[in-house]
Amino acid sequence: MRKIAAAAVLASVTSVTVAILAIVINFASDISDHNYVVAGRWIMERRYAMAKKNQLKEKKIVIRVDDVQQGYLNEVSRRMIVDAAEREMKLVLGVIPRNFSEDKEMVSFLKEYFGSVEIAVHGWKHSVDGNYNMPEFGEVDYVDAVRMLADAKREFSVFPEWKAYTFIPPQNEISREGRRALVDVGYRVLSSDGKARNDKTTSTYDWSARKLADPKAVAAECGKALEVRGICVIMTHPQDYATSHKFDAEKYISYIELLNQIELLDASVTTFAEIYGDGR
């Protein structure tokens, strides 16, 4: 009798177990897609937490004004610097070095506002055999890179306080040999177009639509980067606010609106040199 009772109990337990397994399998099948979503969210949350842990102690915004150069759109460049300075915002100027020292008016102006800007090296002449759409440092070898960096230093010697600190490659492209040259010459910051902390976060120009980006959208994207990385790098150009190579007052309203939107963010607008140490 005991054997029969034990067998009955075992059969009962087995049937219950099978039933439970069937329910679990069916349930798992029904929510398999949901599981993938939950797992994805968990991974993203972990990545977000790690990024937050590594972010800067204070949130920083860098406005990177590329293509400042000798004798071209100086009125726009000066307006951008002055309007930012009036809001106690500093700019990183990506200056094309070739012949820049010959522009006495612009050199004098930058000396006056030297405390409000960081002069970064933006290539040498920003072209390859006259083609400005070719990335000048994209395939550069070590010897040519060192030579062009030395030429840039010579041009910027008109600024007694200037130091080689930040490099912005034309078209945001630089070869491995070019990177090695930067390190050997003593540059501290490379800002291009990638996923590194100092790379461009967003741009004031929508290249796909070939028009100025919405300043509110640019500021919103910047705000998201600040929450994740603690730093946002906005790329802009004097030519964004020009038409037929002349200052365009209507387009320039977009720059003023951008500054106004940035003021609403909980971050200081500064330079790479001030974020990471000395240098101009």
Short mmCIF file of C-alpha atoms in Angstrom, two decimals:
data_model
loop_
_atom_site.label_atom_id
_atom_site.label_comp_id
_atom_site.label_asym_id
_atom_site.label_seq_id
_atom_site.Cartn_x
_atom_site.Cartn_y
_atom_site.Cartn_z
CA MET A 1 0.00 0.00 0.00
CA ARG A 2 2.85 2.38 0.84
CA LYS A 3 4.47 1.69 -2.56
CA ILE A 4 1.23 2.41 -4.37
CA ALA A 5 0.73 5.66 -2.42
CA ALA A 6 4.29 6.77 -3.12
CA ALA A 7 3.87 6.06 -6.83
CA ALA A 8 0.65 8.06 -6.88
CA VAL A 9 2.31 11.01 -5.20
CA LEU A 10 5.24 10.83 -7.62
CA ALA A 11 2.91 10.77 -10.60
CA SER A 12 0.99 13.71 -9.20
CA VAL A 13 4.18 15.75 -8.66
CA THR A 14 5.41 14.86 -12.14
CA SER A 15 2.18 15.96 -13.80
CA VAL A 16 2.22 19.22 -11.88
CA THR A 17 5.84 19.82 -12.85
CA VAL A 18 5.09 19.16 -16.52
CA ALA A 19 2.14 21.53 -16.35
CA ILE A 20 4.26 24.24 -14.76
CA LEU A 21 6.99 23.76 -17.36
CA ALA A 22 4.42 24.04 -20.13
CA ILE A 23 3.13 27.30 -18.69
CA VAL A 24 6.66 28.66 -18.34
CA ILE A 25 7.57 27.69 -21.91
CA ASN A 26 4.42 29.26 -23.33
CA PHE A 27 4.94 32.41 -21.26
CA ALA A 28 8.57 32.66 -22.34
CA SER A 29 7.51 32.27 -25.96
CA ASP A 30 4.93 35.02 -25.62
CA ILE A 31 7.35 37.55 -24.12
CA SER A 32 10.55 36.63 -25.99
CA ASP A 33 10.48 39.92 -27.92
CA HIS A 34 9.92 41.82 -24.68
CA ASN A 35 12.94 40.09 -23.16
CA TYR A 36 15.13 41.40 -25.94
CA VAL A 37 13.85 44.93 -25.32
CA VAL A 38 14.44 44.69 -21.59
CA ALA A 39 17.95 43.33 -22.12
CA GLY A 40 18.70 46.14 -24.56
CA ARG A 41 17.50 48.74 -22.09
CA TRP A 42 19.61 47.18 -19.34
CA ILE A 43 22.72 47.34 -21.52
CA MET A 44 22.04 50.95 -22.45
CA GLU A 45 21.45 51.85 -18.79
CA ARG A 46 24.74 50.23 -17.83
CA ARG A 47 26.57 52.12 -20.56
CA TYR A 48 24.90 55.35 -19.47
CA ALA A 49 25.93 54.73 -15.84
CA MET A 50 29.55 54.09 -16.89
CA ALA A 51 29.58 57.25 -19.00
CA LYS A 52 28.16 59.27 -16.12
CA LYS A 53 30.87 57.89 -13.85
CA ASN A 54 33.58 59.03 -16.26
CA GLN A 55 32.17 62.45 -17.12
CA LEU A 56 33.85 65.74 -16.22
CA LYS A 57 33.13 67.10 -12.76
CA GLU A 58 31.62 70.24 -14.28
CA LYS A 59 29.71 70.28 -17.55
CA LYS A 60 31.54 72.04 -20.37
CA ILE A 61 30.55 73.30 -23.81
CA VAL A 62 33.12 73.99 -26.51
CA ILE A 63 32.08 76.08 -29.50
CA ARG A 64 34.54 75.15 -32.23
CA VAL A 65 34.69 77.81 -34.96
CA ASP A 66 36.50 76.17 -37.87
CA ASP A 67 37.96 77.83 -41.00
CA VAL A 68 38.99 81.16 -39.47
CA GLN A 69 41.61 82.32 -41.96
CA GLN A 70 43.61 85.13 -43.47
CA GLY A 71 41.51 87.71 -45.30
CA TYR A 72 38.27 85.72 -45.48
CA LEU A 73 34.99 86.55 -43.72
CA ASN A 74 36.83 88.43 -41.00
CA GLU A 75 33.75 90.49 -40.23
CA VAL A 76 31.78 87.34 -39.45
CA SER A 77 34.59 85.87 -37.34
CA ARG A 78 34.95 89.07 -35.33
CA ARG A 79 31.20 89.30 -34.71
CA MET A 80 31.10 85.70 -33.51
CA ILE A 81 33.93 86.31 -31.05
CA VAL A 82 32.52 89.59 -29.71
CA ASP A 83 28.96 88.31 -29.30
CA ALA A 84 30.21 85.25 -27.44
CA ALA A 85 32.55 87.31 -25.23
CA GLU A 86 29.69 89.63 -24.27
CA ARG A 87 27.97 86.54 -22.81
CA GLU A 88 31.21 85.45 -21.09
CA MET A 89 31.52 82.55 -23.52
CA LYS A 90 34.90 81.54 -24.90
CA LEU A 91 35.51 80.09 -28.36
CA VAL A 92 37.98 77.62 -29.83
CA LEU A 93 39.04 79.02 -33.20
CA GLY A 94 40.14 76.48 -35.79
CA VAL A 95 42.54 78.80 -37.61
CA ILE A 96 44.04 77.89 -40.98
CA PRO A 97 47.68 78.93 -40.42
CA ARG A 98 48.98 79.58 -43.93
CA ASN A 99 49.74 83.31 -44.34
CA PHE A 100 47.64 84.14 -41.28
CA SER A 101 50.38 86.33 -39.80
CA GLU A 102 50.04 88.61 -42.85
CA ASP A 103 46.51 89.58 -41.81
CA LYS A 104 47.59 92.39 -39.49
CA GLU A 105 44.04 93.53 -38.74
CA MET A 106 42.86 90.08 -37.66
CA VAL A 107 46.05 89.41 -35.71
CA SER A 108 45.59 92.68 -33.82
CA PHE A 109 41.95 91.83 -33.10
CA LEU A 110 42.78 88.38 -31.76
CA LYS A 111 45.48 89.80 -29.53
CA GLU A 112 42.82 92.05 -28.01
CA TYR A 113 40.49 89.09 -27.41
CA PHE A 114 43.18 86.53 -26.65
CA GLY A 115 41.68 85.82 -23.24
CA SER A 116 38.35 84.93 -24.85
CA VAL A 117 39.60 82.46 -27.44
CA GLU A 118 41.86 79.49 -27.91
CA ILE A 119 43.69 79.42 -31.24
CA ALA A 120 43.70 75.83 -32.49
CA VAL A 121 45.59 74.68 -35.57
CA HIS A 122 43.23 73.72 -38.39
CA GLY A 123 45.56 71.99 -40.83
CA TRP A 124 48.06 74.09 -42.75
CA LYS A 125 46.33 75.42 -45.85
CA HIS A 126 43.18 73.24 -45.66
CA SER A 127 43.59 71.90 -49.18
CA VAL A 128 45.44 69.33 -51.26
CA ASP A 129 46.79 70.77 -54.50
CA GLY A 130 44.15 73.49 -54.37
CA ASN A 131 41.27 71.09 -53.70
CA TYR A 132 39.56 72.25 -50.49
CA ASN A 133 37.34 69.15 -50.40
CA MET A 134 40.33 66.85 -49.92
CA PRO A 135 41.27 66.04 -46.30
CA GLU A 136 44.71 67.64 -46.03
CA PHE A 137 45.79 65.40 -43.15
CA GLY A 138 43.75 62.35 -44.19
CA GLU A 139 46.69 60.49 -45.71
CA VAL A 140 49.59 62.65 -44.54
CA ASP A 141 52.87 60.95 -43.69
CA TYR A 142 54.87 61.67 -40.55
CA VAL A 143 57.50 63.92 -42.15
CA ASP A 144 54.97 66.15 -43.93
CA ALA A 145 52.82 66.36 -40.81
CA VAL A 146 55.74 67.52 -38.66
CA ARG A 147 56.75 70.04 -41.32
CA MET A 148 53.25 71.55 -41.57
CA LEU A 149 52.92 71.72 -37.79
CA ALA A 150 56.26 73.56 -37.62
CA ASP A 151 55.04 75.98 -40.29
CA ALA A 152 51.87 76.58 -38.28
CA LYS A 153 53.90 77.32 -35.16
CA ARG A 154 55.93 79.86 -37.08
CA GLU A 155 52.77 81.63 -38.32
CA PHE A 156 51.31 81.79 -34.82
CA SER A 157 54.51 83.15 -33.30
CA VAL A 158 52.88 86.57 -33.78
CA PHE A 159 50.96 85.64 -30.61
CA PRO A 160 53.61 85.57 -27.86
CA GLU A 161 51.38 83.56 -25.50
CA TRP A 162 50.35 80.93 -28.06
CA LYS A 163 51.18 77.28 -27.44
CA ALA A 164 50.64 74.20 -29.59
CA TYR A 165 47.71 72.60 -27.79
CA THR A 166 44.67 71.71 -29.91
CA PHE A 167 44.60 70.35 -33.46
CA ILE A 168 41.50 70.22 -35.65
CA PRO A 169 42.10 68.28 -38.89
CA PRO A 170 40.47 69.63 -42.07
CA GLN A 171 37.38 67.57 -42.95
CA ASN A 172 37.90 66.02 -39.49
CA GLU A 173 40.22 63.36 -40.93
CA ILE A 174 43.79 62.55 -39.89
CA SER A 175 46.08 59.61 -40.62
CA ARG A 176 47.81 57.43 -38.05
CA GLU A 177 51.13 59.06 -38.93
CA GLY A 178 49.55 62.47 -38.48
CA ARG A 179 48.37 61.47 -35.02
CA ARG A 180 51.85 60.29 -34.13
CA ALA A 181 53.28 63.62 -35.27
CA LEU A 182 50.84 65.51 -33.03
CA VAL A 183 51.98 63.55 -30.00
CA ASP A 184 55.67 64.00 -30.77
CA VAL A 185 55.28 67.74 -31.40
CA GLY A 186 53.45 68.15 -28.10
CA TYR A 187 49.77 68.67 -28.89
CA ARG A 188 47.41 67.77 -26.08
CA VAL A 189 44.00 67.71 -27.80
CA LEU A 190 42.75 66.31 -31.10
CA SER A 191 39.20 67.30 -32.00
CA SER A 192 37.78 65.65 -35.10
CA ASP A 193 34.58 63.77 -35.99
CA GLY A 194 34.26 60.58 -34.02
CA LYS A 195 33.25 59.18 -30.65
CA ALA A 196 36.15 60.46 -28.55
CA ARG A 197 35.39 62.93 -25.76
CA ASN A 198 36.78 65.96 -27.63
CA ASP A 199 35.27 65.16 -31.01
CA LYS A 200 32.43 67.09 -32.60
CA THR A 201 29.08 66.44 -30.94
CA THR A 202 26.86 68.43 -33.26
CA SER A 203 27.01 71.10 -35.96
CA THR A 204 25.25 74.38 -36.71
CA TYR A 205 24.95 73.31 -40.35
CA ASP A 206 22.79 70.42 -41.57
CA TRP A 207 24.96 68.95 -44.32
CA SER A 208 22.32 66.51 -45.57
CA ALA A 209 19.70 69.25 -45.97
CA ARG A 210 22.32 71.85 -46.98
CA LYS A 211 20.98 74.50 -44.63
CA LEU A 212 21.51 75.91 -41.17
CA ALA A 213 20.44 73.59 -38.38
CA ASP A 214 17.74 74.63 -35.93
CA PRO A 215 19.56 76.27 -32.97
CA LYS A 216 17.11 74.70 -30.52
CA ALA A 217 17.83 71.25 -31.96
CA VAL A 218 21.59 71.86 -31.76
CA ALA A 219 21.28 72.95 -28.13
CA ALA A 220 19.06 69.95 -27.33
CA GLU A 221 21.60 67.53 -28.79
CA CYS A 222 24.30 69.31 -26.83
CA GLY A 223 22.27 68.96 -23.64
CA LYS A 224 22.00 65.19 -24.13
CA ALA A 225 25.77 64.91 -24.59
CA LEU A 226 26.35 66.90 -21.42
CA GLU A 227 24.27 64.43 -19.43
CA VAL A 228 26.20 61.45 -20.79
CA ARG A 229 29.77 62.72 -21.26
CA GLY A 230 29.88 66.02 -19.39
CA ILE A 231 31.16 67.80 -22.49
CA CYS A 232 29.64 68.97 -25.76
CA VAL A 233 31.57 70.18 -28.82
CA ILE A 234 29.60 72.32 -31.28
CA MET A 235 31.18 72.75 -34.71
CA THR A 236 30.42 75.92 -36.63
CA HIS A 237 31.99 78.05 -39.38
CA PRO A 238 32.01 81.74 -40.33
CA GLN A 239 30.67 80.74 -43.75
CA ASP A 240 27.56 79.33 -42.09
CA TYR A 241 26.49 82.93 -41.63
CA ALA A 242 27.52 84.32 -45.01
CA THR A 243 26.09 84.52 -48.51
CA SER A 244 28.27 85.01 -51.58
CA HIS A 245 31.31 85.35 -49.27
CA LYS A 246 29.75 88.25 -47.35
CA PHE A 247 28.19 88.61 -43.91
CA ASP A 248 24.49 87.66 -43.94
CA ALA A 249 22.57 89.39 -41.14
CA GLU A 250 19.53 87.14 -41.54
CA LYS A 251 21.55 83.94 -41.23
CA TYR A 252 23.50 85.38 -38.32
CA ILE A 253 20.32 85.51 -36.26
CA SER A 254 20.71 81.73 -36.02
CA TYR A 255 24.09 82.13 -34.28
CA ILE A 256 22.68 84.60 -31.76
CA GLU A 257 19.79 82.22 -31.09
CA LEU A 258 22.27 79.40 -30.55
CA LEU A 259 24.12 81.45 -27.93
CA ASN A 260 20.80 82.24 -26.26
CA GLN A 261 19.87 78.54 -26.18
CA ILE A 262 23.27 77.56 -24.81
CA GLU A 263 22.85 80.04 -21.97
CA LEU A 264 19.88 77.96 -20.81
CA LEU A 265 22.04 74.87 -20.37
CA ASP A 266 23.70 74.12 -17.05
CA ALA A 267 27.25 74.32 -18.37
CA SER A 268 30.11 76.75 -18.93
CA VAL A 269 31.27 77.63 -22.44
CA THR A 270 35.03 77.37 -22.48
CA THR A 271 38.09 76.08 -24.36
CA PHE A 272 39.98 72.81 -24.49
CA ALA A 273 43.01 74.54 -23.03
CA GLU A 274 41.05 75.66 -19.98
CA ILE A 275 39.40 72.27 -19.52
CA TYR A 276 42.59 70.23 -19.58
CA GLY A 277 45.32 72.62 -18.55
CA ASP A 278 47.45 75.48 -19.80
CA GLY A 279 47.84 76.45 -23.43
CA ARG A 280 46.23 78.73 -25.98
#
